[in-house]
XYZ file of C-alpha atoms in Angstrom:
689
model
C 99.806 81.349 140.400
C 101.740 78.787 142.233
C 100.414 75.276 142.557
C 103.254 74.170 145.114
C 102.886 76.847 147.742
C 100.767 76.031 150.610
C 97.418 77.896 151.144
C 97.024 80.187 154.229
C 95.469 78.485 157.216
C 92.500 81.097 157.270
C 91.580 79.807 153.877
C 91.874 76.217 154.723
C 89.497 76.644 157.643
C 86.761 77.382 155.117
C 85.233 74.801 152.824
C 86.317 74.015 149.326
C 83.552 73.814 146.649
C 83.934 71.478 143.580
C 81.751 72.754 140.783
C 80.667 69.927 138.347
C 78.801 70.812 135.226
C 78.102 69.375 131.669
C 76.286 71.241 128.834
C 73.746 68.792 127.535
C 71.838 65.614 128.750
C 73.661 63.685 126.004
C 77.033 64.579 127.724
C 75.620 63.524 130.932
C 74.697 60.081 129.635
C 77.623 59.362 127.381
C 80.656 61.574 128.514
C 81.200 59.689 131.751
C 84.962 60.293 131.711
C 84.521 63.996 131.962
C 82.217 63.511 135.014
C 84.681 61.235 136.619
C 87.485 63.847 136.204
C 85.408 66.506 137.697
C 84.405 64.480 140.646
C 88.101 63.550 141.177
C 88.770 67.193 142.054
C 87.528 66.292 145.592
C 90.812 64.503 146.130
C 92.693 67.492 144.735
C 91.090 69.660 147.345
C 91.896 67.446 150.159
C 95.598 67.325 148.971
C 95.678 71.049 149.330
C 94.592 70.753 152.871
C 90.897 71.359 152.948
C 88.961 69.277 155.473
C 85.449 70.167 154.409
C 84.777 69.690 150.706
C 81.268 70.372 149.062
C 80.235 69.198 145.606
C 77.784 71.145 143.544
C 76.412 69.088 140.692
C 72.975 70.705 140.312
C 73.916 72.117 136.853
C 74.437 68.793 135.093
C 72.827 69.080 131.635
C 72.527 72.913 131.726
C 74.514 75.257 129.487
C 76.714 77.983 130.992
C 76.081 80.371 128.063
C 73.794 82.597 130.299
C 70.556 81.598 128.343
C 69.254 79.244 131.061
C 69.142 79.431 134.841
C 71.789 77.520 136.894
C 70.698 76.980 140.437
C 73.932 75.319 141.322
C 76.033 78.417 140.210
C 73.572 80.660 142.099
C 74.229 78.568 145.234
C 77.960 78.942 144.838
C 77.676 82.749 144.481
C 75.547 82.835 147.656
C 78.181 80.905 149.629
C 80.949 83.315 148.248
C 78.928 86.208 149.466
C 78.470 84.639 152.868
C 82.430 84.232 153.061
C 82.100 80.427 153.676
C 84.125 79.366 150.626
C 87.902 79.194 150.686
C 88.453 77.756 147.160
C 86.423 77.047 144.086
C 87.568 73.995 142.086
C 86.699 73.360 138.458
C 88.122 71.350 135.546
C 88.611 74.391 133.484
C 87.202 77.924 133.294
C 84.422 76.879 130.759
C 82.838 74.637 133.540
C 82.165 77.751 135.658
C 80.893 80.085 132.975
C 80.762 80.513 129.172
C 79.833 84.189 129.314
C 81.780 87.294 130.521
C 79.088 88.491 132.877
C 78.968 85.266 135.203
C 82.695 84.830 134.966
C 83.900 88.178 135.956
C 81.024 88.380 138.577
C 82.510 85.280 140.155
C 85.980 86.674 140.073
C 84.816 89.855 141.849
C 83.219 87.917 144.677
C 86.301 85.601 145.006
C 88.562 88.691 145.311
C 86.223 90.249 147.967
C 85.964 86.979 150.001
C 89.764 86.176 149.458
C 88.931 82.904 147.892
C 91.082 80.907 145.439
C 90.207 79.448 142.063
C 91.849 76.023 141.497
C 91.934 74.097 138.135
C 94.118 71.509 136.693
C 96.865 74.158 135.902
C 97.335 75.580 139.359
C 95.962 77.817 142.091
C 94.908 81.458 141.290
C 94.481 84.343 143.547
C 91.909 86.804 142.152
C 93.399 89.610 144.359
C 96.815 89.268 142.619
C 96.981 91.393 139.411
C 98.740 88.735 137.376
C 96.438 85.978 138.409
C 93.462 88.161 137.795
C 94.711 88.931 134.338
C 95.217 85.196 133.561
C 91.805 84.346 134.886
C 90.162 87.151 132.831
C 91.893 85.891 129.601
C 90.761 82.254 130.348
C 87.184 83.417 130.793
C 87.326 85.536 127.525
C 88.925 82.405 125.658
C 86.162 80.208 127.073
C 83.515 82.547 125.887
C 85.108 82.965 122.396
C 85.611 79.330 122.153
C 81.859 78.677 122.679
C 81.077 81.211 119.993
C 83.431 79.713 117.482
C 82.138 76.168 118.140
C 78.534 77.184 117.787
C 79.158 79.202 114.565
C 81.134 76.359 113.071
C 78.379 73.778 113.785
C 75.628 76.051 112.623
C 77.407 76.895 109.318
C 78.266 73.312 108.655
C 74.578 72.230 109.349
C 73.342 75.245 107.141
C 75.771 74.365 104.312
C 74.527 70.819 104.439
C 70.911 71.847 104.407
C 71.459 74.094 101.426
C 72.096 70.863 99.378
C 69.105 69.213 101.016
C 71.265 66.571 102.727
C 70.856 67.485 106.283
C 68.798 64.710 108.032
C 66.259 66.816 109.756
C 63.317 65.390 111.484
C 60.669 64.459 108.968
C 56.911 64.080 109.641
C 54.810 60.851 109.749
C 54.641 59.321 106.317
C 58.451 59.894 105.512
C 61.606 58.072 106.627
C 65.238 58.537 106.102
C 66.586 55.365 104.516
C 70.224 54.354 105.217
C 71.237 54.216 101.536
C 68.346 55.525 99.438
C 67.873 58.829 101.500
C 64.520 60.359 102.049
C 61.432 58.550 100.887
C 57.929 57.330 101.674
C 57.344 55.321 104.742
C 57.325 51.695 103.524
C 54.136 51.019 105.709
C 51.260 51.358 103.214
C 48.873 51.846 105.986
C 50.703 54.961 107.135
C 50.770 56.344 103.515
C 46.991 55.758 103.110
C 46.215 57.457 106.377
C 48.115 60.627 104.985
C 46.642 60.527 101.591
C 43.112 59.965 102.926
C 43.323 63.397 104.860
C 44.223 65.237 101.675
C 41.558 63.557 99.690
C 38.884 64.359 102.172
C 39.995 68.001 102.399
C 39.766 68.274 98.659
C 36.031 67.291 98.990
C 35.073 69.032 102.169
C 37.424 72.187 102.253
C 37.410 72.162 106.026
C 39.767 70.678 108.621
C 36.822 70.233 110.986
C 34.811 68.255 108.604
C 37.658 66.136 107.599
C 38.078 65.104 111.279
C 34.327 64.438 111.587
C 34.256 62.364 108.419
C 37.305 60.214 109.342
C 35.946 59.755 112.831
C 32.527 58.593 111.403
C 34.476 56.056 109.360
C 36.316 54.967 112.563
C 39.810 55.616 111.000
C 42.889 55.826 113.246
C 46.077 57.826 112.862
C 49.779 56.706 113.683
C 51.478 57.954 116.688
C 55.295 57.131 117.156
C 55.518 54.652 119.970
C 59.125 55.777 120.922
C 58.605 59.501 120.982
C 60.581 61.186 118.090
C 61.901 57.948 116.691
C 59.426 56.738 114.047
C 60.395 53.024 114.026
C 57.016 51.766 115.318
C 53.559 53.249 115.601
C 50.618 53.161 117.936
C 47.227 53.550 116.022
C 45.041 55.877 117.956
C 41.777 57.693 117.201
C 42.527 60.763 114.852
C 42.553 64.165 116.477
C 42.042 67.672 115.130
C 45.740 68.457 115.517
C 46.775 65.497 113.404
C 44.531 66.735 110.519
C 45.854 70.379 110.743
C 49.609 69.408 111.204
C 49.278 67.384 107.963
C 47.466 70.000 106.039
C 49.801 72.856 107.091
C 53.211 71.144 106.912
C 54.923 71.967 103.581
C 57.104 68.741 103.795
C 54.178 66.838 102.332
C 54.245 69.024 99.235
C 57.934 68.177 98.506
C 59.272 71.160 100.327
C 62.618 70.782 102.193
C 62.837 73.701 104.770
C 65.494 74.546 107.257
C 65.451 77.607 109.701
C 61.596 77.773 110.184
C 62.050 78.898 113.757
C 64.386 81.103 115.666
C 65.384 82.139 119.232
C 64.031 85.037 121.159
C 66.124 86.892 123.986
C 64.688 88.875 126.824
C 66.143 90.442 129.935
C 64.805 89.030 133.139
C 66.205 90.194 136.429
C 69.356 91.676 134.642
C 70.027 88.401 132.791
C 69.526 87.497 129.159
C 67.123 84.483 128.806
C 66.824 82.799 125.371
C 63.834 80.721 124.266
C 63.978 78.604 121.099
C 61.238 77.141 118.832
C 59.442 80.440 117.751
C 58.061 80.146 114.214
C 58.941 82.633 111.479
C 57.059 83.569 108.413
C 57.705 81.309 105.372
C 59.398 84.154 103.532
C 61.983 84.434 106.397
C 62.943 80.683 106.402
C 66.697 80.293 105.952
C 66.400 77.456 103.365
C 63.440 76.716 101.108
C 63.878 73.990 98.408
C 61.108 72.969 96.169
C 60.572 69.625 94.616
C 63.243 68.345 96.887
C 61.540 64.981 97.366
C 58.340 63.208 96.193
C 55.317 64.721 97.898
C 51.896 63.485 98.708
C 50.463 66.801 97.041
C 51.790 69.509 94.841
C 52.894 72.944 95.766
C 49.793 74.603 94.136
C 47.402 72.279 96.080
C 49.339 73.025 99.355
C 48.738 76.754 98.743
C 45.249 76.264 98.036
C 44.752 74.241 101.192
C 46.343 77.039 103.253
C 44.061 79.526 101.702
C 40.975 77.496 102.579
C 42.073 77.124 106.127
C 42.804 80.849 106.504
C 39.374 81.775 105.117
C 37.648 79.270 107.354
C 38.966 80.994 110.367
C 35.952 82.383 112.263
C 35.472 86.129 112.250
C 38.336 87.015 109.882
C 37.831 89.254 106.840
C 37.939 87.981 103.308
C 37.311 84.676 101.753
C 34.403 82.335 101.630
C 33.802 80.319 104.712
C 33.180 76.528 104.530
C 29.758 75.223 105.131
C 29.029 74.304 108.694
C 25.358 73.718 108.668
C 22.796 75.972 110.281
C 19.504 77.307 108.849
C 21.328 79.985 106.571
C 22.084 78.651 103.098
C 24.597 81.439 102.299
C 26.428 81.664 105.608
C 29.884 82.941 105.127
C 29.418 83.200 101.423
C 28.079 86.929 100.931
C 30.156 90.100 101.086
C 28.955 93.701 101.509
C 28.973 95.757 98.302
C 29.462 98.955 100.338
C 32.403 98.132 102.613
C 33.676 94.814 101.277
C 33.403 93.028 104.563
C 31.861 89.571 105.108
C 28.139 89.619 105.782
C 27.196 87.867 109.129
C 24.035 85.780 110.113
C 21.868 86.187 113.105
C 18.892 84.374 114.240
C 16.756 86.966 116.214
C 13.356 86.141 117.806
C 11.805 82.758 118.543
C 11.201 81.744 114.893
C 15.033 81.453 114.398
C 14.625 82.752 110.883
C 18.263 83.850 109.517
C 18.940 87.598 109.032
C 21.899 88.730 106.945
C 23.602 91.972 107.985
C 26.965 93.789 107.718
C 28.028 94.589 111.301
C 31.611 95.642 110.699
C 31.153 99.327 110.486
C 28.647 99.334 113.423
C 31.062 97.143 115.641
C 34.332 98.958 114.838
C 33.297 102.621 114.111
C 29.824 102.857 115.593
C 28.237 103.817 112.200
C 25.011 102.483 110.936
C 24.809 99.007 109.461
C 25.537 98.928 105.764
C 22.882 96.427 104.807
C 20.665 94.101 106.540
C 17.773 91.895 105.237
C 15.895 88.675 105.903
C 17.366 85.443 104.727
C 14.400 83.367 103.830
C 13.590 84.998 100.563
C 17.246 85.359 99.631
C 17.991 81.678 100.159
C 14.941 80.634 98.235
C 15.950 82.829 95.269
C 19.535 81.554 95.197
C 18.245 77.906 95.521
C 15.993 78.398 92.504
C 18.778 80.096 90.533
C 21.094 77.156 91.355
C 18.390 74.682 90.181
C 17.818 76.580 87.010
C 21.601 76.550 86.261
C 22.112 72.982 87.197
C 19.235 71.388 85.423
C 21.045 71.291 81.865
C 23.973 69.475 83.450
C 22.070 67.280 85.901
C 22.935 64.033 84.188
C 26.634 64.779 84.145
C 26.583 65.918 87.961
C 24.807 62.667 88.889
C 27.385 60.579 87.122
C 30.240 62.664 88.803
C 28.444 62.229 92.217
C 28.167 58.369 91.557
C 31.848 58.254 90.663
C 32.840 60.317 93.864
C 30.690 58.092 96.083
C 32.453 54.956 94.520
C 35.800 56.517 95.243
C 34.925 57.284 98.872
C 33.661 53.636 99.248
C 36.911 52.288 97.731
C 39.031 54.408 100.073
C 37.104 53.205 103.119
C 37.500 49.638 101.855
C 41.224 50.115 101.266
C 41.680 51.557 104.714
C 39.881 48.664 106.354
C 41.985 46.158 104.355
C 45.221 47.802 105.536
C 43.984 47.673 109.092
C 43.124 44.012 108.669
C 46.585 43.162 107.413
C 48.254 45.064 110.243
C 45.974 43.196 112.757
C 46.787 39.861 111.237
C 50.553 40.582 111.524
C 50.283 41.695 115.105
C 48.113 38.609 115.895
C 50.686 36.197 114.356
C 53.550 38.123 116.138
C 51.716 37.832 119.498
C 51.023 34.101 118.945
C 54.814 33.353 118.105
C 55.924 35.261 121.177
C 53.508 33.213 123.309
C 54.656 29.940 121.715
C 58.316 30.917 122.331
C 57.584 31.437 125.986
C 58.116 28.712 128.683
C 54.754 27.749 129.809
C 56.067 27.095 133.439
C 56.943 30.912 133.670
C 53.444 32.056 134.381
C 54.430 35.581 135.217
C 55.537 36.115 131.576
C 53.132 33.722 129.964
C 50.072 35.249 131.388
C 50.991 38.696 130.113
C 51.801 37.340 126.595
C 48.464 35.407 126.624
C 46.560 38.463 127.394
C 48.346 40.458 124.638
C 47.425 37.704 122.239
C 43.864 37.796 123.114
C 43.752 41.538 122.713
C 45.207 41.294 119.216
C 42.737 38.535 118.248
C 39.843 40.707 119.427
C 41.256 43.556 117.309
C 41.596 41.118 114.357
C 37.944 40.113 114.728
C 36.888 43.821 114.727
C 38.854 44.566 111.692
C 37.290 41.499 109.869
C 33.823 42.783 110.755
C 34.697 46.263 109.245
C 35.918 44.649 105.989
C 32.865 42.389 105.852
C 30.405 45.429 106.300
C 32.320 47.482 103.752
C 32.197 44.642 101.129
C 28.575 44.542 99.917
C 27.695 41.688 97.486
C 28.136 42.620 93.907
C 24.861 42.365 92.178
C 24.521 42.809 88.411
C 22.160 45.737 87.939
C 21.367 47.768 84.730
C 22.785 51.348 84.874
C 20.163 53.836 86.103
C 18.257 55.745 83.594
C 19.287 59.398 84.079
C 17.348 61.002 81.256
C 14.516 62.281 83.529
C 16.889 63.477 86.195
C 16.871 67.029 85.094
C 13.247 67.418 86.082
C 13.830 65.724 89.449
C 16.549 68.101 90.633
C 14.151 70.319 92.540
C 12.690 67.191 94.265
C 16.151 66.004 95.373
C 17.070 69.482 96.552
C 14.004 69.601 98.819
C 14.157 66.006 100.027
C 13.844 65.505 103.709
C 17.102 63.527 103.947
C 19.287 66.311 102.587
C 20.995 68.183 105.329
C 21.677 72.037 105.480
C 25.376 71.298 105.271
C 25.023 69.287 102.039
C 23.083 72.158 100.503
C 25.907 74.622 101.638
C 28.563 72.525 100.139
C 26.649 72.261 96.849
C 26.247 76.029 96.758
C 29.963 76.578 97.340
C 30.763 74.000 94.625
C 28.881 76.200 92.055
C 29.227 79.795 93.437
C 32.628 81.503 94.369
C 31.217 84.578 96.071
C 27.982 86.815 96.376
C 28.190 90.570 96.678
C 25.042 91.932 98.257
C 23.541 95.415 98.296
C 20.147 96.967 99.048
C 18.224 99.382 96.731
C 16.245 101.302 99.337
C 14.122 103.085 96.757
C 12.904 100.028 94.998
C 13.143 97.997 98.087
C 15.154 95.203 96.286
C 18.076 93.134 97.438
C 20.659 93.230 94.597
C 22.761 90.021 94.528
C 25.684 89.694 92.227
C 26.690 86.097 91.944
C 30.313 85.223 91.021
C 30.195 81.648 89.656
C 33.013 79.289 89.866
C 33.621 79.257 86.106
C 34.393 83.066 85.998
C 30.884 84.191 84.866
C 28.751 86.735 86.826
C 25.003 87.262 87.043
C 22.731 89.615 88.939
C 19.614 88.640 90.833
C 17.144 91.087 92.249
C 14.877 89.937 95.226
C 11.982 91.986 96.437
C 12.447 93.173 100.055
C 9.244 92.886 102.139
C 7.629 95.975 103.352
C 7.672 96.820 107.123
C 5.066 94.551 108.787
C 4.814 92.156 105.869
C 5.745 88.539 106.574
C 6.171 85.402 104.592
C 3.205 83.359 105.834
C 0.984 84.166 102.892
C -1.387 81.813 101.107
C 0.089 80.797 97.754
C -1.471 82.229 94.632
C -2.269 78.727 93.348
C -4.389 78.182 96.449
C -6.187 81.452 96.147
C -6.987 80.774 92.511
C -8.421 77.435 93.304
C -10.661 78.909 96.247
C -11.888 81.677 93.922
C -12.871 79.213 91.264
C -14.618 76.702 93.843
C -16.168 79.135 96.119
C -19.174 79.873 93.837
C -20.349 76.254 93.860
C -18.734 74.217 96.634
C -18.674 74.247 100.359
C -15.511 75.046 102.321
C -15.194 71.374 103.259
C -15.189 70.322 99.668
C -12.608 73.090 98.855
C -10.322 72.102 101.758
C -10.500 68.407 100.599
C -9.534 69.456 97.030
C -6.652 71.699 98.308
C -5.300 68.707 100.356
C -5.555 66.234 97.392
C -3.477 68.743 95.264
C -0.864 69.011 98.048
C -1.331 72.818 98.578
C -0.591 74.086 102.029
C -1.566 77.129 103.989
C 0.629 80.111 104.587
C 1.716 78.462 107.789
C 2.502 75.210 106.136
C -0.520 73.532 107.531
C -3.170 71.341 105.873
C -6.583 72.784 105.032
C -9.735 72.739 106.892
C -13.162 74.165 106.406
C -12.381 76.735 109.002
C -9.107 77.795 107.424
C -10.771 78.042 103.902
C -13.552 80.200 105.492
C -11.042 82.445 107.125
C -8.987 82.858 103.885
C -12.096 83.745 101.947
C -12.913 86.475 104.499
C -9.491 87.930 104.381
C -9.293 87.944 100.622
C -12.898 89.091 100.029
C -14.032 85.731 98.397
C -17.871 85.210 98.698
C -19.255 81.840 99.850
C -20.283 79.099 97.439
C -23.513 79.582 95.502
C -24.585 75.913 95.959
C -24.881 76.496 99.643
C -28.362 77.562 98.982
C -30.283 74.359 98.999
C -33.101 75.994 96.946
C -30.678 76.322 94.068
C -30.468 74.382 90.877
C -27.130 72.440 91.682
C -26.463 69.378 93.711
C -23.343 67.485 94.865
C -22.782 63.841 94.226
C -23.834 62.825 97.582
C -26.950 64.926 97.423
C -27.934 63.669 94.022
C -27.488 60.019 95.239
C -29.625 60.726 98.158
C -32.291 62.339 96.173
C -32.766 59.387 93.826
C -32.193 56.802 96.542
C -28.949 55.110 95.268
C -25.368 55.071 96.218
C -22.860 57.548 95.053
C -21.055 54.875 93.083
C -24.197 54.586 90.835
C -24.038 58.281 90.320
C -20.355 58.139 89.457
C -21.056 55.337 86.958
C -23.776 57.377 85.223
C -21.395 60.341 85.021
C -18.673 58.160 83.571
C -21.078 56.575 80.939
C -22.042 60.001 79.920
C -25.672 59.484 80.922
C -25.692 62.040 83.537
C -24.115 65.404 82.794
C -21.898 66.888 85.446
C -19.309 69.650 85.759
C -16.019 70.051 87.549
C -14.358 73.316 88.177
C -11.036 71.637 87.753
C -9.551 68.207 87.921
C -9.902 66.230 91.301
C -12.645 68.899 92.194
C -16.158 67.596 93.263
C -18.776 67.010 90.559
C -21.621 69.443 90.258
C -25.004 68.124 89.018
C -27.946 70.056 87.838
C -31.298 69.022 89.310
C -32.898 69.182 85.763
C -30.375 66.764 84.462
C -30.811 64.373 87.340
C -34.547 64.248 86.529
C -34.278 63.587 82.813
C -35.836 60.404 81.159
C -32.274 58.950 80.265
C -31.254 58.948 83.960
C -34.555 57.529 84.983
C -34.338 54.639 82.362
C -30.789 54.003 83.484
C -31.822 53.754 87.117
C -34.800 51.476 86.387
C -32.476 48.980 84.595
C -29.543 49.309 86.905
C -30.185 45.836 88.473
C -31.243 44.031 85.175
C -28.748 41.520 83.855
C -26.512 42.729 81.106
C -27.874 41.326 77.846
C -27.371 42.143 74.138
C -30.916 42.777 72.769
C -29.950 41.325 69.413
C -29.770 37.891 71.068
C -32.751 35.635 71.001
C -33.736 32.920 73.362
C -33.377 29.320 72.031
C -35.853 26.660 73.228
C -34.520 23.849 75.259
C -36.614 21.135 73.330
C -37.146 21.279 69.679
C -39.914 19.734 67.719
C -37.545 17.694 65.498
């Protein structure tokens, strides 16, 4: 090494390459003096006698540890292999490489091409043993220095994180205060948005349902306006990833975690490539501090939320899935008693009736299905069992539902009020900015005016939301809930109750159902695990092959049997419709349907169809005596004309003998006479006195 001796003319004919590099983008932006010193090496090359000087600065902001690609360094290596480089100039050895592989590879190429390495200390000839030894030591020291610096910084950060004092990036809803440390974001609207996600998840038990609920209420979620710096927010429509990121982040449960992710290294084209940000399991986190700060929820609730999200995952074993709608009431709730897997639901055929079956053994091992059975009878049996259990506590459940409805309404009103306050502030700020602007400067004034108009429109929209949510308070008496227990079935079967609502109610009461099939007795055995820890067993008869569920109810058949001996099919159909009884296909009754049902069940026709018999209907009796049926009805009501009814609401049956009695004839004869008390006497208009 001799910095004063001149370089050989053969080397000076080639070009000199100045290699400029800084490790991070922050150094590129702020360490400008280091850049200036590296670019000044061009003058150093000219002082050594080089006429052609090239600068390679493609690797600014790239590390030389060997974990990332460096196109500038690869271009330098290519020029060395071509023999075009006479000298490589760098500020120090660490600029060229921070790993032994790249450094020694560069020295080998410089030795083969008879190129020099020039830094601030002098000129080195890699072909000379002493210079080669010195360059090797510099490269080793550079690599060792990088390891020492990295180890010291990481250990210092880890040591600070163990005390919970390292200011890591915090999620939305928290902020590092300059003096007070970590705490809630002072913006109440941001806090309310986070709390609303957790409160809705407690109720719905599904991240997807939380998203749909918040979207229906037109609620927004904050997004940092300046990237990672949470100094200001843009309120945008909430997305599914916002909901999941809040529910899965342990920071909201008061957990301070450090080292949640780690690097991964792989060999690509003979070079080690490292990638960062790969998540690790919770038990492998470097630092895990509970109760480090005030959380939006507790640790137990956070674990329950993770369990719910895991069991809701489609197609996974174990756990009860959340209610997602559909025709099947018990979808995702039943497990197989034989293999323990979750029973799935299919909808074969055009009727789309649910069928429950365990497909795991068939899909994975090719074995026969464990169990399979229709869902209509099972759903009806479980619904009846739930109604039986719920009836004694129907009043308390109604009051709890009313309380939850009030809380949900209060949450929506609170969110709307916070939106209104934010809109009022933004509108006032836009107005002040417009007032402070010079009116003559139209380029700026026009933009500020448009911003002001946009904030005023948003303010009006927020006011409308608040006005809609604030219904006038009317003093009403509390509802009488004493008769609610008898109306539970009516409420369950109401037309406005959705399948998802029924599924959520079932999951509120039932933890799990284990299903099995007894082939000998043809019964489906359902073991119900209730939420309170109790268990009950329910047996449902499995239909025989070819048997379907479109069967006329026993009540309708009983009525047809009792009326068929005296009444026509039309009268029977009218009576069945008045009693709200339906056919097996859920249709209203007609004379033709009654006749078909009689023939199938072996019920003979009505006896009064024979007009030579001794019975008449009300219409026939009225026609026989020449009066309206209202007169006949009055005679029956006054007990003058005897009549019979098979059951209430059924037509009246009148004997011909009773219709021809003297009492009926006398009543018909005087039906148009004025109503007068026979005990009253007529007084003369003119007396003798």
